[in-house]
């Protein structure tokens, strides 16, 4: 692999994937709307230019593989990649997401060497994105009470992606990416807040009440649909088990949430 395309190269996993590849001396092309050669999931006309001259592709789909039509996009970009001479595809998928598995199969149809990374909820959801502002305000409201999730660090996801993109032996393999322990969202919030010596209340609500709350702050309907789907369908206990794939592949255990929480506190997150 010489030139690697990172689709979603400015996102939670794409950024660290690109950084690690560059540190190893690979030529990285970022796939985003603001890149030198723009890539937009809503405009397939520009995809061939982004794929030209690329050896491998990391695919992080926006906003999520659960969105209707994502499988069509993944099927098309994979076929275009094959036509452009790409040798390897690595897809970031969602653990326990039935809809995401349809996109996985769509990617495989292109006939290229492929690897699937099924990620759990990210640690970084607590320090950036949808959860960060409510946490800083002192209360996180979510439609999840007792279900435990094997939260995973995006740094571990990135290390797995880089291995799959640059090393042999990962073709035709699906990896499940989890952290080292199961936690409820309430437990994660409490641990995250304790690391910053702050008090944050976690309040569970129904999915309908949460959707109404998001509408009250004028959240886009597609975001409301996606979050409602994830909490309503995926967080039903199906992911309440750990995987040792990170440990087996990287030769070290996955990062623990406590270490992440301490590191975030040290950055000054709680002073913003």
mmCIF file of C-alpha atoms in Angstrom:
data_model
loop_
_atom_site.group_PDB
_atom_site.id
_atom_site.type_symbol
_atom_site.label_atom_id
_atom_site.label_comp_id
_atom_site.label_asym_id
_atom_site.label_seq_id
_atom_site.Cartn_x
_atom_site.Cartn_y
_atom_site.Cartn_z
ATOM 1 C CA UNK A 1 0.000 0.000 0.000
ATOM 2 C CA UNK A 2 1.406 3.390 -1.000
ATOM 3 C CA UNK A 3 -1.501 5.824 -1.206
ATOM 4 C CA UNK A 4 -4.417 5.334 1.154
ATOM 5 C CA UNK A 5 -7.732 7.160 0.986
ATOM 6 C CA UNK A 6 -9.414 7.909 4.310
ATOM 7 C CA UNK A 7 -13.109 8.613 3.771
ATOM 8 C CA UNK A 8 -14.313 10.590 6.750
ATOM 9 C CA UNK A 9 -10.743 11.705 7.301
ATOM 10 C CA UNK A 10 -11.785 14.617 9.493
ATOM 11 C CA UNK A 11 -14.055 12.540 11.758
ATOM 12 C CA UNK A 12 -13.625 10.785 15.114
ATOM 13 C CA UNK A 13 -11.840 7.759 13.654
ATOM 14 C CA UNK A 14 -10.660 9.176 10.340
ATOM 15 C CA UNK A 15 -8.397 11.779 11.919
ATOM 16 C CA UNK A 16 -6.364 9.319 14.023
ATOM 17 C CA UNK A 17 -6.255 6.827 11.137
ATOM 18 C CA UNK A 18 -4.774 9.497 8.848
ATOM 19 C CA UNK A 19 -2.307 10.635 11.512
ATOM 20 C CA UNK A 20 -1.045 7.115 12.109
ATOM 21 C CA UNK A 21 -0.682 6.373 8.413
ATOM 22 C CA UNK A 22 1.320 9.550 7.813
ATOM 23 C CA UNK A 23 3.547 8.746 10.787
ATOM 24 C CA UNK A 24 4.338 5.435 9.106
ATOM 25 C CA UNK A 25 5.266 7.158 5.863
ATOM 26 C CA UNK A 26 2.158 6.448 3.804
ATOM 27 C CA UNK A 27 0.715 8.981 1.414
ATOM 28 C CA UNK A 28 -2.752 9.834 2.701
ATOM 29 C CA UNK A 29 -5.620 11.313 0.738
ATOM 30 C CA UNK A 30 -8.409 12.734 2.857
ATOM 31 C CA UNK A 31 -11.954 12.139 1.660
ATOM 32 C CA UNK A 32 -14.085 15.067 2.797
ATOM 33 C CA UNK A 33 -16.038 17.936 1.308
ATOM 34 C CA UNK A 34 -13.253 20.370 2.204
ATOM 35 C CA UNK A 35 -10.385 18.281 0.813
ATOM 36 C CA UNK A 36 -8.287 19.270 -2.192
ATOM 37 C CA UNK A 37 -10.209 16.670 -4.208
ATOM 38 C CA UNK A 38 -13.651 16.969 -2.571
ATOM 39 C CA UNK A 39 -15.601 13.908 -1.521
ATOM 40 C CA UNK A 40 -19.286 14.163 -0.651
ATOM 41 C CA UNK A 41 -21.445 11.135 0.122
ATOM 42 C CA UNK A 42 -24.355 12.994 -1.471
ATOM 43 C CA UNK A 43 -22.585 13.575 -4.820
ATOM 44 C CA UNK A 44 -21.316 10.384 -6.454
ATOM 45 C CA UNK A 45 -20.142 12.286 -9.520
ATOM 46 C CA UNK A 46 -16.982 13.272 -7.664
ATOM 47 C CA UNK A 47 -16.108 9.842 -6.308
ATOM 48 C CA UNK A 48 -14.018 8.509 -9.231
ATOM 49 C CA UNK A 49 -11.596 11.437 -8.993
ATOM 50 C CA UNK A 50 -11.046 10.815 -5.284
ATOM 51 C CA UNK A 51 -10.459 7.091 -5.848
ATOM 52 C CA UNK A 52 -8.023 7.522 -8.737
ATOM 53 C CA UNK A 53 -4.511 6.293 -7.966
ATOM 54 C CA UNK A 54 -5.439 4.912 -4.547
ATOM 55 C CA UNK A 55 -4.264 1.523 -3.252
ATOM 56 C CA UNK A 56 -6.511 1.105 -0.210
ATOM 57 C CA UNK A 57 -9.550 2.832 1.271
ATOM 58 C CA UNK A 58 -10.763 3.300 4.834
ATOM 59 C CA UNK A 59 -14.523 3.860 4.749
ATOM 60 C CA UNK A 60 -16.249 5.716 7.594
ATOM 61 C CA UNK A 61 -19.744 6.471 6.325
ATOM 62 C CA UNK A 62 -21.626 9.604 7.314
ATOM 63 C CA UNK A 63 -23.867 9.900 9.173
ATOM 64 C CA UNK A 64 -24.211 6.165 9.931
ATOM 65 C CA UNK A 65 -24.643 2.870 8.103
ATOM 66 C CA UNK A 66 -28.061 2.566 9.720
ATOM 67 C CA UNK A 67 -29.400 5.336 7.473
ATOM 68 C CA UNK A 68 -31.609 4.074 4.617
ATOM 69 C CA UNK A 69 -29.712 4.080 1.326
ATOM 70 C CA UNK A 70 -26.295 3.691 2.914
ATOM 71 C CA UNK A 71 -25.932 0.231 1.375
ATOM 72 C CA UNK A 72 -26.418 1.714 -2.093
ATOM 73 C CA UNK A 73 -23.687 4.253 -1.428
ATOM 74 C CA UNK A 74 -21.298 1.618 -0.080
ATOM 75 C CA UNK A 75 -22.031 -0.678 -3.026
ATOM 76 C CA UNK A 76 -21.324 2.086 -5.538
ATOM 77 C CA UNK A 77 -18.169 3.429 -3.910
ATOM 78 C CA UNK A 78 -16.824 -0.139 -3.629
ATOM 79 C CA UNK A 79 -17.510 -0.852 -7.297
ATOM 80 C CA UNK A 80 -15.880 2.421 -8.306
ATOM 81 C CA UNK A 81 -12.904 1.542 -6.132
ATOM 82 C CA UNK A 82 -12.530 -1.788 -7.925
ATOM 83 C CA UNK A 83 -12.722 -0.035 -11.291
ATOM 84 C CA UNK A 84 -10.031 2.420 -10.166
ATOM 85 C CA UNK A 85 -7.627 -0.384 -9.234
ATOM 86 C CA UNK A 86 -7.978 -0.181 -5.452
ATOM 87 C CA UNK A 87 -6.704 -3.351 -3.799
ATOM 88 C CA UNK A 88 -8.145 -3.216 -0.287
ATOM 89 C CA UNK A 89 -11.212 -1.860 1.547
ATOM 90 C CA UNK A 90 -11.624 -1.432 5.299
ATOM 91 C CA UNK A 91 -15.139 -0.555 6.457
ATOM 92 C CA UNK A 92 -16.039 0.886 9.849
ATOM 93 C CA UNK A 93 -19.329 -0.748 10.743
ATOM 94 C CA UNK A 94 -21.614 -0.762 13.779
ATOM 95 C CA UNK A 95 -21.596 -3.607 16.244
ATOM 96 C CA UNK A 96 -25.027 -5.121 16.599
ATOM 97 C CA UNK A 97 -26.530 -2.984 13.828
ATOM 98 C CA UNK A 98 -28.538 -5.176 11.453
ATOM 99 C CA UNK A 99 -28.761 -2.331 8.925
ATOM 100 C CA UNK A 100 -24.986 -1.914 8.943
ATOM 101 C CA UNK A 101 -24.516 -5.577 8.071
ATOM 102 C CA UNK A 102 -26.421 -4.969 4.834
ATOM 103 C CA UNK A 103 -23.798 -2.377 3.881
ATOM 104 C CA UNK A 104 -21.039 -4.823 4.785
ATOM 105 C CA UNK A 105 -22.431 -7.281 2.257
ATOM 106 C CA UNK A 106 -22.765 -4.503 -0.311
ATOM 107 C CA UNK A 107 -19.049 -3.729 0.025
ATOM 108 C CA UNK A 108 -18.089 -7.376 -0.440
ATOM 109 C CA UNK A 109 -19.877 -7.529 -3.796
ATOM 110 C CA UNK A 110 -17.053 -5.519 -5.392
ATOM 111 C CA UNK A 111 -14.724 -8.523 -5.130
ATOM 112 C CA UNK A 112 -11.861 -6.666 -3.432
ATOM 113 C CA UNK A 113 -9.934 -7.729 -0.360
ATOM 114 C CA UNK A 114 -12.017 -6.431 2.540
ATOM 115 C CA UNK A 115 -11.963 -6.086 6.308
ATOM 116 C CA UNK A 116 -14.896 -5.064 8.510
ATOM 117 C CA UNK A 117 -14.400 -3.288 11.838
ATOM 118 C CA UNK A 118 -17.568 -3.414 13.937
ATOM 119 C CA UNK A 119 -17.213 -0.657 16.498
ATOM 120 C CA UNK A 120 -19.062 -0.139 19.756
ATOM 121 C CA UNK A 121 -20.023 3.282 21.154
ATOM 122 C CA UNK A 122 -16.918 5.467 21.332
ATOM 123 C CA UNK A 123 -15.352 6.902 24.496
ATOM 124 C CA UNK A 124 -15.103 10.163 22.583
ATOM 125 C CA UNK A 125 -18.884 10.561 22.484
ATOM 126 C CA UNK A 126 -18.537 11.868 26.039
ATOM 127 C CA UNK A 127 -15.893 14.485 25.234
ATOM 128 C CA UNK A 128 -17.103 15.729 21.847
ATOM 129 C CA UNK A 129 -20.237 15.689 19.762
ATOM 130 C CA UNK A 130 -23.782 15.170 20.993
ATOM 131 C CA UNK A 131 -23.002 14.303 24.632
ATOM 132 C CA UNK A 132 -20.297 16.860 25.438
ATOM 133 C CA UNK A 133 -22.389 20.005 25.829
ATOM 134 C CA UNK A 134 -25.015 18.436 28.149
ATOM 135 C CA UNK A 135 -22.240 16.897 30.249
ATOM 136 C CA UNK A 136 -20.565 20.281 30.639
ATOM 137 C CA UNK A 137 -23.949 21.743 31.570
ATOM 138 C CA UNK A 138 -24.242 19.194 34.381
ATOM 139 C CA UNK A 139 -26.888 16.764 33.115
ATOM 140 C CA UNK A 140 -26.966 14.137 30.379
ATOM 141 C CA UNK A 141 -30.408 12.876 29.396
ATOM 142 C CA UNK A 142 -30.534 9.691 27.313
ATOM 143 C CA UNK A 143 -32.988 6.856 26.651
ATOM 144 C CA UNK A 144 -30.853 4.144 28.243
ATOM 145 C CA UNK A 145 -31.011 2.996 31.851
ATOM 146 C CA UNK A 146 -29.626 -0.453 32.617
ATOM 147 C CA UNK A 147 -28.136 -1.794 29.372
ATOM 148 C CA UNK A 148 -24.353 -2.156 29.512
ATOM 149 C CA UNK A 149 -22.171 -1.169 26.559
ATOM 150 C CA UNK A 150 -18.532 -2.172 25.808
ATOM 151 C CA UNK A 151 -17.428 1.401 25.013
ATOM 152 C CA UNK A 152 -14.255 1.581 22.897
ATOM 153 C CA UNK A 153 -11.598 4.239 22.316
ATOM 154 C CA UNK A 154 -11.258 5.662 18.800
ATOM 155 C CA UNK A 155 -7.490 5.327 19.238
ATOM 156 C CA UNK A 156 -7.927 1.557 19.361
ATOM 157 C CA UNK A 157 -10.270 1.682 16.366
ATOM 158 C CA UNK A 158 -7.627 3.647 14.455
ATOM 159 C CA UNK A 159 -4.864 1.190 15.352
ATOM 160 C CA UNK A 160 -7.012 -1.686 14.125
ATOM 161 C CA UNK A 161 -7.823 0.168 10.913
ATOM 162 C CA UNK A 162 -4.176 0.915 10.188
ATOM 163 C CA UNK A 163 -3.254 -2.731 10.713
ATOM 164 C CA UNK A 164 -6.019 -3.852 8.354
ATOM 165 C CA UNK A 165 -5.019 -1.268 5.750
ATOM 166 C CA UNK A 166 -1.283 -1.904 5.752
ATOM 167 C CA UNK A 167 -0.635 -5.476 6.912
ATOM 168 C CA UNK A 168 -1.349 -8.869 5.414
ATOM 169 C CA UNK A 169 -3.636 -11.434 6.991
ATOM 170 C CA UNK A 170 -6.791 -9.393 7.538
ATOM 171 C CA UNK A 171 -8.605 -9.908 4.230
ATOM 172 C CA UNK A 172 -12.041 -11.453 4.584
ATOM 173 C CA UNK A 173 -12.122 -10.863 8.353
ATOM 174 C CA UNK A 174 -14.682 -9.139 10.542
ATOM 175 C CA UNK A 175 -13.365 -7.756 13.833
ATOM 176 C CA UNK A 176 -15.543 -6.707 16.765
ATOM 177 C CA UNK A 177 -14.077 -3.756 18.637
ATOM 178 C CA UNK A 178 -14.847 -3.333 22.329
ATOM 179 C CA UNK A 179 -13.213 -1.871 25.368
ATOM 180 C CA UNK A 180 -12.105 -4.077 28.282
ATOM 181 C CA UNK A 181 -15.310 -3.794 30.354
ATOM 182 C CA UNK A 182 -19.061 -3.309 30.188
ATOM 183 C CA UNK A 183 -20.610 -0.110 31.560
ATOM 184 C CA UNK A 184 -24.027 1.497 31.591
ATOM 185 C CA UNK A 185 -24.233 5.046 30.283
ATOM 186 C CA UNK A 186 -24.902 6.171 33.837
ATOM 187 C CA UNK A 187 -21.741 4.495 35.102
ATOM 188 C CA UNK A 188 -19.702 5.963 32.250
ATOM 189 C CA UNK A 189 -20.974 9.486 32.933
ATOM 190 C CA UNK A 190 -20.231 9.145 36.645
ATOM 191 C CA UNK A 191 -16.698 7.913 35.993
ATOM 192 C CA UNK A 192 -16.059 10.566 33.371
ATOM 193 C CA UNK A 193 -17.275 13.330 35.680
ATOM 194 C CA UNK A 194 -15.346 12.010 38.690
ATOM 195 C CA UNK A 195 -12.105 12.208 36.715
ATOM 196 C CA UNK A 196 -12.764 15.929 36.267
ATOM 197 C CA UNK A 197 -13.918 16.339 39.884
ATOM 198 C CA UNK A 198 -17.356 17.385 38.679
ATOM 199 C CA UNK A 199 -20.903 16.308 39.432
ATOM 200 C CA UNK A 200 -22.977 15.364 36.406
ATOM 201 C CA UNK A 201 -26.487 13.960 36.644
ATOM 202 C CA UNK A 202 -27.535 11.160 34.345
ATOM 203 C CA UNK A 203 -31.275 11.075 33.636
ATOM 204 C CA UNK A 204 -32.849 8.180 31.697
ATOM 205 C CA UNK A 205 -36.011 8.939 29.708
ATOM 206 C CA UNK A 206 -38.177 7.204 27.142
ATOM 207 C CA UNK A 207 -37.147 7.318 23.497
ATOM 208 C CA UNK A 208 -40.185 9.424 22.632
ATOM 209 C CA UNK A 209 -39.389 11.934 25.364
ATOM 210 C CA UNK A 210 -35.798 12.124 24.185
ATOM 211 C CA UNK A 211 -36.885 12.722 20.585
ATOM 212 C CA UNK A 212 -39.177 15.526 21.754
ATOM 213 C CA UNK A 213 -36.327 17.054 23.720
ATOM 214 C CA UNK A 214 -34.113 17.060 20.638
ATOM 215 C CA UNK A 215 -36.871 18.693 18.619
ATOM 216 C CA UNK A 216 -37.174 21.392 21.258
ATOM 217 C CA UNK A 217 -33.554 22.379 20.591
ATOM 218 C CA UNK A 218 -34.169 22.185 16.824
ATOM 219 C CA UNK A 219 -32.038 19.133 16.180
ATOM 220 C CA UNK A 220 -32.425 17.963 12.547
ATOM 221 C CA UNK A 221 -34.964 15.205 12.045
ATOM 222 C CA UNK A 222 -32.412 12.861 10.476
ATOM 223 C CA UNK A 223 -30.278 13.101 13.625
ATOM 224 C CA UNK A 224 -33.330 12.471 15.805
ATOM 225 C CA UNK A 225 -34.234 9.417 13.716
ATOM 226 C CA UNK A 226 -30.704 8.029 13.912
ATOM 227 C CA UNK A 227 -30.318 8.470 17.664
ATOM 228 C CA UNK A 228 -33.786 7.010 18.250
ATOM 229 C CA UNK A 229 -32.879 3.999 16.105
ATOM 230 C CA UNK A 230 -29.591 3.387 17.893
ATOM 231 C CA UNK A 231 -31.057 3.630 21.381
ATOM 232 C CA UNK A 232 -34.272 1.865 20.473
ATOM 233 C CA UNK A 233 -32.869 -1.028 18.459
ATOM 234 C CA UNK A 234 -29.186 -1.556 19.206
ATOM 235 C CA UNK A 235 -29.205 -0.856 22.947
ATOM 236 C CA UNK A 236 -31.317 -3.855 23.864
ATOM 237 C CA UNK A 237 -28.562 -5.934 25.438
ATOM 238 C CA UNK A 238 -27.311 -7.558 22.243
ATOM 239 C CA UNK A 239 -23.855 -6.009 22.706
ATOM 240 C CA UNK A 240 -23.447 -6.905 26.368
ATOM 241 C CA UNK A 241 -20.394 -9.054 25.701
ATOM 242 C CA UNK A 242 -16.717 -8.321 25.241
ATOM 243 C CA UNK A 243 -14.471 -9.212 22.312
ATOM 244 C CA UNK A 244 -10.745 -9.949 22.485
ATOM 245 C CA UNK A 245 -10.111 -8.974 18.837
ATOM 246 C CA UNK A 246 -8.180 -5.809 19.743
ATOM 247 C CA UNK A 247 -5.956 -7.719 22.156
ATOM 248 C CA UNK A 248 -5.329 -10.542 19.692
ATOM 249 C CA UNK A 249 -4.473 -8.277 16.773
ATOM 250 C CA UNK A 250 -2.563 -5.494 18.503
ATOM 251 C CA UNK A 251 -0.893 -7.613 21.176
ATOM 252 C CA UNK A 252 -2.153 -5.366 23.988
ATOM 253 C CA UNK A 253 -5.434 -4.863 25.809
ATOM 254 C CA UNK A 254 -7.826 -2.155 24.642
ATOM 255 C CA UNK A 255 -7.665 1.150 26.475
ATOM 256 C CA UNK A 256 -9.751 1.447 29.633
ATOM 257 C CA UNK A 257 -12.383 4.163 30.012
ATOM 258 C CA UNK A 258 -10.801 5.381 33.261
ATOM 259 C CA UNK A 259 -7.557 6.235 31.451
ATOM 260 C CA UNK A 260 -9.511 8.094 28.788
ATOM 261 C CA UNK A 261 -11.468 10.068 31.395
ATOM 262 C CA UNK A 262 -8.285 11.116 33.214
ATOM 263 C CA UNK A 263 -6.621 12.184 29.966
ATOM 264 C CA UNK A 264 -9.635 14.263 28.940
ATOM 265 C CA UNK A 265 -9.681 15.990 32.339
ATOM 266 C CA UNK A 266 -5.983 16.824 31.915
ATOM 267 C CA UNK A 267 -6.709 18.629 28.615
ATOM 268 C CA UNK A 268 -8.824 21.258 30.343
ATOM 269 C CA UNK A 269 -12.114 19.910 29.013
ATOM 270 C CA UNK A 270 -13.920 20.795 32.224
ATOM 271 C CA UNK A 271 -12.712 24.414 32.154
ATOM 272 C CA UNK A 272 -14.349 25.207 28.792
#
